PDB file of C-alpha atoms in Angstrom:
ATOM      1  CA  UNK A   3     -23.514 -29.939  53.739  1.00  0.00           C
ATOM      2  CA  UNK A   4     -22.506 -30.022  57.375  1.00  0.00           C
ATOM      3  CA  UNK A   5     -24.627 -32.185  59.660  1.00  0.00           C
ATOM      4  CA  UNK A   6     -25.399 -30.112  62.737  1.00  0.00           C
ATOM      5  CA  UNK A   7     -28.232 -29.882  65.212  1.00  0.00           C
ATOM      6  CA  UNK A   8     -29.446 -26.284  65.533  1.00  0.00           C
ATOM      7  CA  UNK A   9     -30.744 -24.674  68.719  1.00  0.00           C
ATOM      8  CA  UNK A  10     -32.137 -21.123  68.770  1.00  0.00           C
ATOM      9  CA  UNK A  11     -30.800 -18.587  71.274  1.00  0.00           C
ATOM     10  CA  UNK A  12     -33.422 -17.638  73.839  1.00  0.00           C
ATOM     11  CA  UNK A  13     -34.213 -14.058  74.732  1.00  0.00           C
ATOM     12  CA  UNK A  14     -32.430 -11.081  73.234  1.00  0.00           C
ATOM     13  CA  UNK A  15     -28.856 -12.228  73.992  1.00  0.00           C
ATOM     14  CA  UNK A  16     -26.521 -14.179  71.713  1.00  0.00           C
ATOM     15  CA  UNK A  17     -26.233 -17.935  72.152  1.00  0.00           C
ATOM     16  CA  UNK A  18     -22.829 -17.794  73.883  1.00  0.00           C
ATOM     17  CA  UNK A  19     -24.369 -15.656  76.621  1.00  0.00           C
ATOM     18  CA  UNK A  20     -26.380 -18.771  77.595  1.00  0.00           C
ATOM     19  CA  UNK A  21     -23.438 -21.202  77.389  1.00  0.00           C
ATOM     20  CA  UNK A  22     -23.919 -22.856  80.778  1.00  0.00           C
ATOM     21  CA  UNK A  23     -27.566 -23.576  80.009  1.00  0.00           C
ATOM     22  CA  UNK A  24     -26.352 -25.674  77.070  1.00  0.00           C
ATOM     23  CA  UNK A  25     -23.398 -27.424  78.721  1.00  0.00           C
ATOM     24  CA  UNK A  26     -22.389 -27.803  82.367  1.00  0.00           C
ATOM     25  CA  UNK A  27     -19.748 -25.424  83.709  1.00  0.00           C
ATOM     26  CA  UNK A  28     -18.106 -28.335  85.535  1.00  0.00           C
ATOM     27  CA  UNK A  29     -17.947 -30.419  82.335  1.00  0.00           C
ATOM     28  CA  UNK A  30     -16.291 -27.530  80.493  1.00  0.00           C
ATOM     29  CA  UNK A  31     -13.825 -26.914  83.355  1.00  0.00           C
ATOM     30  CA  UNK A  32     -12.903 -30.632  83.549  1.00  0.00           C
ATOM     31  CA  UNK A  33     -12.547 -30.876  79.750  1.00  0.00           C
ATOM     32  CA  UNK A  34     -10.417 -27.733  79.627  1.00  0.00           C
ATOM     33  CA  UNK A  35      -7.997 -29.114  82.225  1.00  0.00           C
ATOM     34  CA  UNK A  36      -7.588 -32.475  80.462  1.00  0.00           C
ATOM     35  CA  UNK A  37      -7.318 -30.865  77.023  1.00  0.00           C
ATOM     36  CA  UNK A  38      -4.533 -28.586  78.274  1.00  0.00           C
ATOM     37  CA  UNK A  39      -2.690 -31.572  79.766  1.00  0.00           C
ATOM     38  CA  UNK A  40      -3.117 -33.463  76.479  1.00  0.00           C
ATOM     39  CA  UNK A  41      -2.031 -30.524  74.322  1.00  0.00           C
ATOM     40  CA  UNK A  42       1.357 -30.371  76.039  1.00  0.00           C
ATOM     41  CA  UNK A  43       1.889 -34.095  76.657  1.00  0.00           C
ATOM     42  CA  UNK A  44       4.720 -35.297  74.411  1.00  0.00           C
ATOM     43  CA  UNK A  45       3.721 -38.974  74.766  1.00  0.00           C
ATOM     44  CA  UNK A  46       1.139 -39.938  72.149  1.00  0.00           C
ATOM     45  CA  UNK A  47      -0.206 -43.057  73.942  1.00  0.00           C
ATOM     46  CA  UNK A  48      -0.734 -40.986  77.108  1.00  0.00           C
ATOM     47  CA  UNK A  49      -2.445 -38.228  75.113  1.00  0.00           C
ATOM     48  CA  UNK A  50      -4.809 -40.769  73.499  1.00  0.00           C
ATOM     49  CA  UNK A  51      -5.543 -42.306  76.913  1.00  0.00           C
ATOM     50  CA  UNK A  52      -6.456 -38.884  78.337  1.00  0.00           C
ATOM     51  CA  UNK A  53      -8.687 -38.032  75.379  1.00  0.00           C
ATOM     52  CA  UNK A  54     -10.437 -41.419  75.419  1.00  0.00           C
ATOM     53  CA  UNK A  55     -10.824 -41.758  79.180  1.00  0.00           C
ATOM     54  CA  UNK A  56     -11.555 -38.246  80.397  1.00  0.00           C
ATOM     55  CA  UNK A  57     -13.090 -36.629  77.303  1.00  0.00           C
ATOM     56  CA  UNK A  58     -14.964 -39.582  75.793  1.00  0.00           C
ATOM     57  CA  UNK A  59     -13.387 -39.137  72.354  1.00  0.00           C
ATOM     58  CA  UNK A  60     -13.326 -42.181  70.079  1.00  0.00           C
ATOM     59  CA  UNK A  61      -9.744 -42.594  68.880  1.00  0.00           C
ATOM     60  CA  UNK A  62      -8.430 -45.497  66.815  1.00  0.00           C
ATOM     61  CA  UNK A  63      -5.176 -47.410  67.203  1.00  0.00           C
ATOM     62  CA  UNK A  64      -1.877 -45.751  66.259  1.00  0.00           C
ATOM     63  CA  UNK A  65      -3.526 -42.335  65.819  1.00  0.00           C
ATOM     64  CA  UNK A  66      -1.271 -39.383  66.602  1.00  0.00           C
ATOM     65  CA  UNK A  67      -2.256 -35.956  67.863  1.00  0.00           C
ATOM     66  CA  UNK A  68       0.634 -33.529  67.452  1.00  0.00           C
ATOM     67  CA  UNK A  69       1.594 -30.911  70.017  1.00  0.00           C
ATOM     68  CA  UNK A  70      -1.029 -28.213  70.700  1.00  0.00           C
ATOM     69  CA  UNK A  71      -4.001 -29.909  68.978  1.00  0.00           C
ATOM     70  CA  UNK A  72      -7.214 -28.421  70.435  1.00  0.00           C
ATOM     71  CA  UNK A  73     -10.198 -30.781  70.587  1.00  0.00           C
ATOM     72  CA  UNK A  74     -13.619 -29.278  71.281  1.00  0.00           C
ATOM     73  CA  UNK A  75     -13.929 -28.126  74.896  1.00  0.00           C
ATOM     74  CA  UNK A  76     -17.715 -28.348  75.130  1.00  0.00           C
ATOM     75  CA  UNK A  77     -18.531 -31.600  73.314  1.00  0.00           C
ATOM     76  CA  UNK A  78     -15.324 -33.658  72.769  1.00  0.00           C
ATOM     77  CA  UNK A  79     -17.339 -36.888  72.971  1.00  0.00           C
ATOM     78  CA  UNK A  80     -18.719 -36.005  69.527  1.00  0.00           C
ATOM     79  CA  UNK A  81     -15.263 -36.417  67.917  1.00  0.00           C
ATOM     80  CA  UNK A  82     -14.282 -39.722  66.303  1.00  0.00           C
ATOM     81  CA  UNK A  83     -10.850 -40.326  64.768  1.00  0.00           C
ATOM     82  CA  UNK A  84      -9.985 -43.584  62.987  1.00  0.00           C
ATOM     83  CA  UNK A  85      -6.854 -45.730  63.008  1.00  0.00           C
ATOM     84  CA  UNK A  86      -3.351 -44.607  62.027  1.00  0.00           C
ATOM     85  CA  UNK A  87      -4.359 -40.967  61.496  1.00  0.00           C
ATOM     86  CA  UNK A  88      -2.194 -37.884  62.103  1.00  0.00           C
ATOM     87  CA  UNK A  89      -3.681 -34.628  63.357  1.00  0.00           C
ATOM     88  CA  UNK A  90      -1.099 -31.875  62.776  1.00  0.00           C
ATOM     89  CA  UNK A  91       0.293 -29.217  65.113  1.00  0.00           C
ATOM     90  CA  UNK A  92      -2.141 -26.644  66.515  1.00  0.00           C
ATOM     91  CA  UNK A  93      -5.190 -28.063  64.713  1.00  0.00           C
ATOM     92  CA  UNK A  94      -8.600 -27.204  66.181  1.00  0.00           C
ATOM     93  CA  UNK A  95     -11.444 -29.728  66.001  1.00  0.00           C
ATOM     94  CA  UNK A  96     -14.815 -28.150  66.796  1.00  0.00           C
ATOM     95  CA  UNK A  97     -18.022 -30.048  67.536  1.00  0.00           C
ATOM     96  CA  UNK A  98     -19.947 -26.874  68.393  1.00  0.00           C
ATOM     97  CA  UNK A  99     -20.356 -23.302  67.232  1.00  0.00           C
ATOM     98  CA  UNK A 100     -22.106 -20.506  69.090  1.00  0.00           C
ATOM     99  CA  UNK A 101     -23.626 -17.882  66.792  1.00  0.00           C
ATOM    100  CA  UNK A 102     -25.697 -14.763  67.428  1.00  0.00           C
ATOM    101  CA  UNK A 103     -29.135 -16.320  66.946  1.00  0.00           C
ATOM    102  CA  UNK A 104     -28.391 -20.008  67.515  1.00  0.00           C
ATOM    103  CA  UNK A 105     -25.833 -22.565  68.505  1.00  0.00           C
ATOM    104  CA  UNK A 106     -25.025 -25.713  66.553  1.00  0.00           C
ATOM    105  CA  UNK A 107     -23.602 -29.075  67.581  1.00  0.00           C
ATOM    106  CA  UNK A 108     -22.403 -31.775  65.213  1.00  0.00           C
ATOM    107  CA  UNK A 109     -20.297 -34.916  65.115  1.00  0.00           C
ATOM    108  CA  UNK A 110     -16.839 -34.785  63.577  1.00  0.00           C
ATOM    109  CA  UNK A 111     -15.760 -38.063  61.986  1.00  0.00           C
ATOM    110  CA  UNK A 112     -12.190 -38.415  60.738  1.00  0.00           C
ATOM    111  CA  UNK A 113     -11.419 -41.720  59.008  1.00  0.00           C
ATOM    112  CA  UNK A 114      -8.479 -44.124  58.973  1.00  0.00           C
ATOM    113  CA  UNK A 115      -5.049 -43.128  57.588  1.00  0.00           C
ATOM    114  CA  UNK A 116      -6.004 -39.456  57.332  1.00  0.00           C
ATOM    115  CA  UNK A 117      -3.370 -36.718  57.381  1.00  0.00           C
ATOM    116  CA  UNK A 118      -4.462 -33.319  58.725  1.00  0.00           C
ATOM    117  CA  UNK A 119      -1.849 -30.584  58.240  1.00  0.00           C
ATOM    118  CA  UNK A 120      -0.825 -28.107  60.930  1.00  0.00           C
ATOM    119  CA  UNK A 121      -2.993 -25.132  61.897  1.00  0.00           C
ATOM    120  CA  UNK A 122      -6.155 -26.561  60.371  1.00  0.00           C
ATOM    121  CA  UNK A 123      -9.632 -25.839  61.747  1.00  0.00           C
ATOM    122  CA  UNK A 124     -12.324 -28.488  61.389  1.00  0.00           C
ATOM    123  CA  UNK A 125     -15.904 -27.278  61.872  1.00  0.00           C
ATOM    124  CA  UNK A 126     -18.743 -29.316  63.433  1.00  0.00           C
ATOM    125  CA  UNK A 127     -20.734 -31.800  61.364  1.00  0.00           C
ATOM    126  CA  UNK A 128     -17.817 -32.732  59.088  1.00  0.00           C
ATOM    127  CA  UNK A 129     -16.708 -36.128  57.814  1.00  0.00           C
ATOM    128  CA  UNK A 130     -13.221 -36.690  56.418  1.00  0.00           C
ATOM    129  CA  UNK A 131     -12.970 -39.987  54.534  1.00  0.00           C
ATOM    130  CA  UNK A 132     -10.344 -42.704  54.865  1.00  0.00           C
ATOM    131  CA  UNK A 133      -6.969 -41.889  53.339  1.00  0.00           C
ATOM    132  CA  UNK A 134      -7.747 -38.205  52.797  1.00  0.00           C
ATOM    133  CA  UNK A 135      -5.073 -35.521  53.104  1.00  0.00           C
ATOM    134  CA  UNK A 136      -5.911 -32.007  54.291  1.00  0.00           C
ATOM    135  CA  UNK A 137      -3.166 -29.446  53.710  1.00  0.00           C
ATOM    136  CA  UNK A 138      -1.909 -27.154  56.450  1.00  0.00           C
ATOM    137  CA  UNK A 139      -3.825 -24.002  57.428  1.00  0.00           C
ATOM    138  CA  UNK A 140      -7.094 -25.216  55.941  1.00  0.00           C
ATOM    139  CA  UNK A 141     -10.626 -24.404  57.096  1.00  0.00           C
ATOM    140  CA  UNK A 142     -12.584 -27.639  56.733  1.00  0.00           C
ATOM    141  CA  UNK A 143     -16.155 -26.451  56.309  1.00  0.00           C
ATOM    142  CA  UNK A 144     -17.391 -29.339  54.152  1.00  0.00           C
ATOM    143  CA  UNK A 145     -16.904 -33.100  53.915  1.00  0.00           C
ATOM    144  CA  UNK A 146     -13.712 -34.446  52.346  1.00  0.00           C
ATOM    145  CA  UNK A 147     -14.170 -37.677  50.368  1.00  0.00           C
ATOM    146  CA  UNK A 148     -11.980 -40.712  50.957  1.00  0.00           C
ATOM    147  CA  UNK A 149      -8.559 -40.548  49.311  1.00  0.00           C
ATOM    148  CA  UNK A 150      -8.841 -36.893  48.280  1.00  0.00           C
ATOM    149  CA  UNK A 151      -6.245 -34.158  48.712  1.00  0.00           C
ATOM    150  CA  UNK A 152      -7.937 -30.991  49.950  1.00  0.00           C
ATOM    151  CA  UNK A 153      -6.808 -27.619  51.213  1.00  0.00           C
ATOM    152  CA  UNK A 154      -7.455 -23.933  51.477  1.00  0.00           C
ATOM    153  CA  UNK A 155      -9.661 -21.457  53.297  1.00  0.00           C
ATOM    154  CA  UNK A 156     -12.369 -22.482  52.727  1.00  0.00           C
ATOM    155  CA  UNK A 157     -11.274 -26.005  51.866  1.00  0.00           C
ATOM    156  CA  UNK A 158     -11.629 -27.284  48.326  1.00  0.00           C
ATOM    157  CA  UNK A 159     -10.787 -30.589  46.681  1.00  0.00           C
ATOM    158  CA  UNK A 160      -7.428 -30.291  44.934  1.00  0.00           C
ATOM    159  CA  UNK A 161      -7.243 -33.900  43.727  1.00  0.00           C
ATOM    160  CA  UNK A 162      -9.864 -36.656  43.925  1.00  0.00           C
ATOM    161  CA  UNK A 163      -8.904 -40.186  44.983  1.00  0.00           C
ATOM    162  CA  UNK A 164      -8.743 -41.211  41.311  1.00  0.00           C
ATOM    163  CA  UNK A 165      -6.471 -38.292  40.416  1.00  0.00           C
ATOM    164  CA  UNK A 166      -4.236 -39.099  43.399  1.00  0.00           C
ATOM    165  CA  UNK A 167      -3.963 -42.724  42.207  1.00  0.00           C
ATOM    166  CA  UNK A 168      -2.963 -41.512  38.733  1.00  0.00           C
ATOM    167  CA  UNK A 169      -0.297 -39.229  40.220  1.00  0.00           C
ATOM    168  CA  UNK A 170       1.145 -42.085  42.294  1.00  0.00           C
ATOM    169  CA  UNK A 171       1.203 -44.342  39.231  1.00  0.00           C
ATOM    170  CA  UNK A 172       3.057 -41.682  37.199  1.00  0.00           C
ATOM    171  CA  UNK A 173       5.578 -41.198  40.026  1.00  0.00           C
ATOM    172  CA  UNK A 174       6.249 -44.962  40.114  1.00  0.00           C
ATOM    173  CA  UNK A 175       6.762 -45.003  36.341  1.00  0.00           C
ATOM    174  CA  UNK A 176       9.215 -42.094  36.551  1.00  0.00           C
ATOM    175  CA  UNK A 177      11.179 -43.852  39.324  1.00  0.00           C
ATOM    176  CA  UNK A 178      11.539 -46.961  37.155  1.00  0.00           C
ATOM    177  CA  UNK A 179      12.855 -44.982  34.166  1.00  0.00           C
TER     178      UNK A 179
END
């Protein structure tokens, strides 16, 4: 279950019609500029500095955002990424969603040593546990437990942490033989 705060749309227009009543135009414009700079910056430490300093994202040590990663433009401060994590090419991390009758905002928490494959979309209110792997082109619409391998659209658990440990043990045994 995603953890989001829900806000009804007012009047007879969809929630996106009222966007600048929910978030400042100037905040969105500033965030957009710094996100675009970060998306194209080839230097990972500089990218992390931009995201931490100008967007308020919480990013751990040695975390890498690949080229073209798109953090949330409206609420990037609600994104936390742990240490030594890789976010793959062209991944989108959303902390908001505007719907017809409401908009939702939720924290995204990505743990330590997580691998997110390219072209993945992470929805608001999601937690991805330490050591998890999310395959490329996945839609992460539910939590991923620590150590699991998950993938698909919508995402599903392919292997649990225990099954992954068994696979690694079998691979080690085969290497020894």
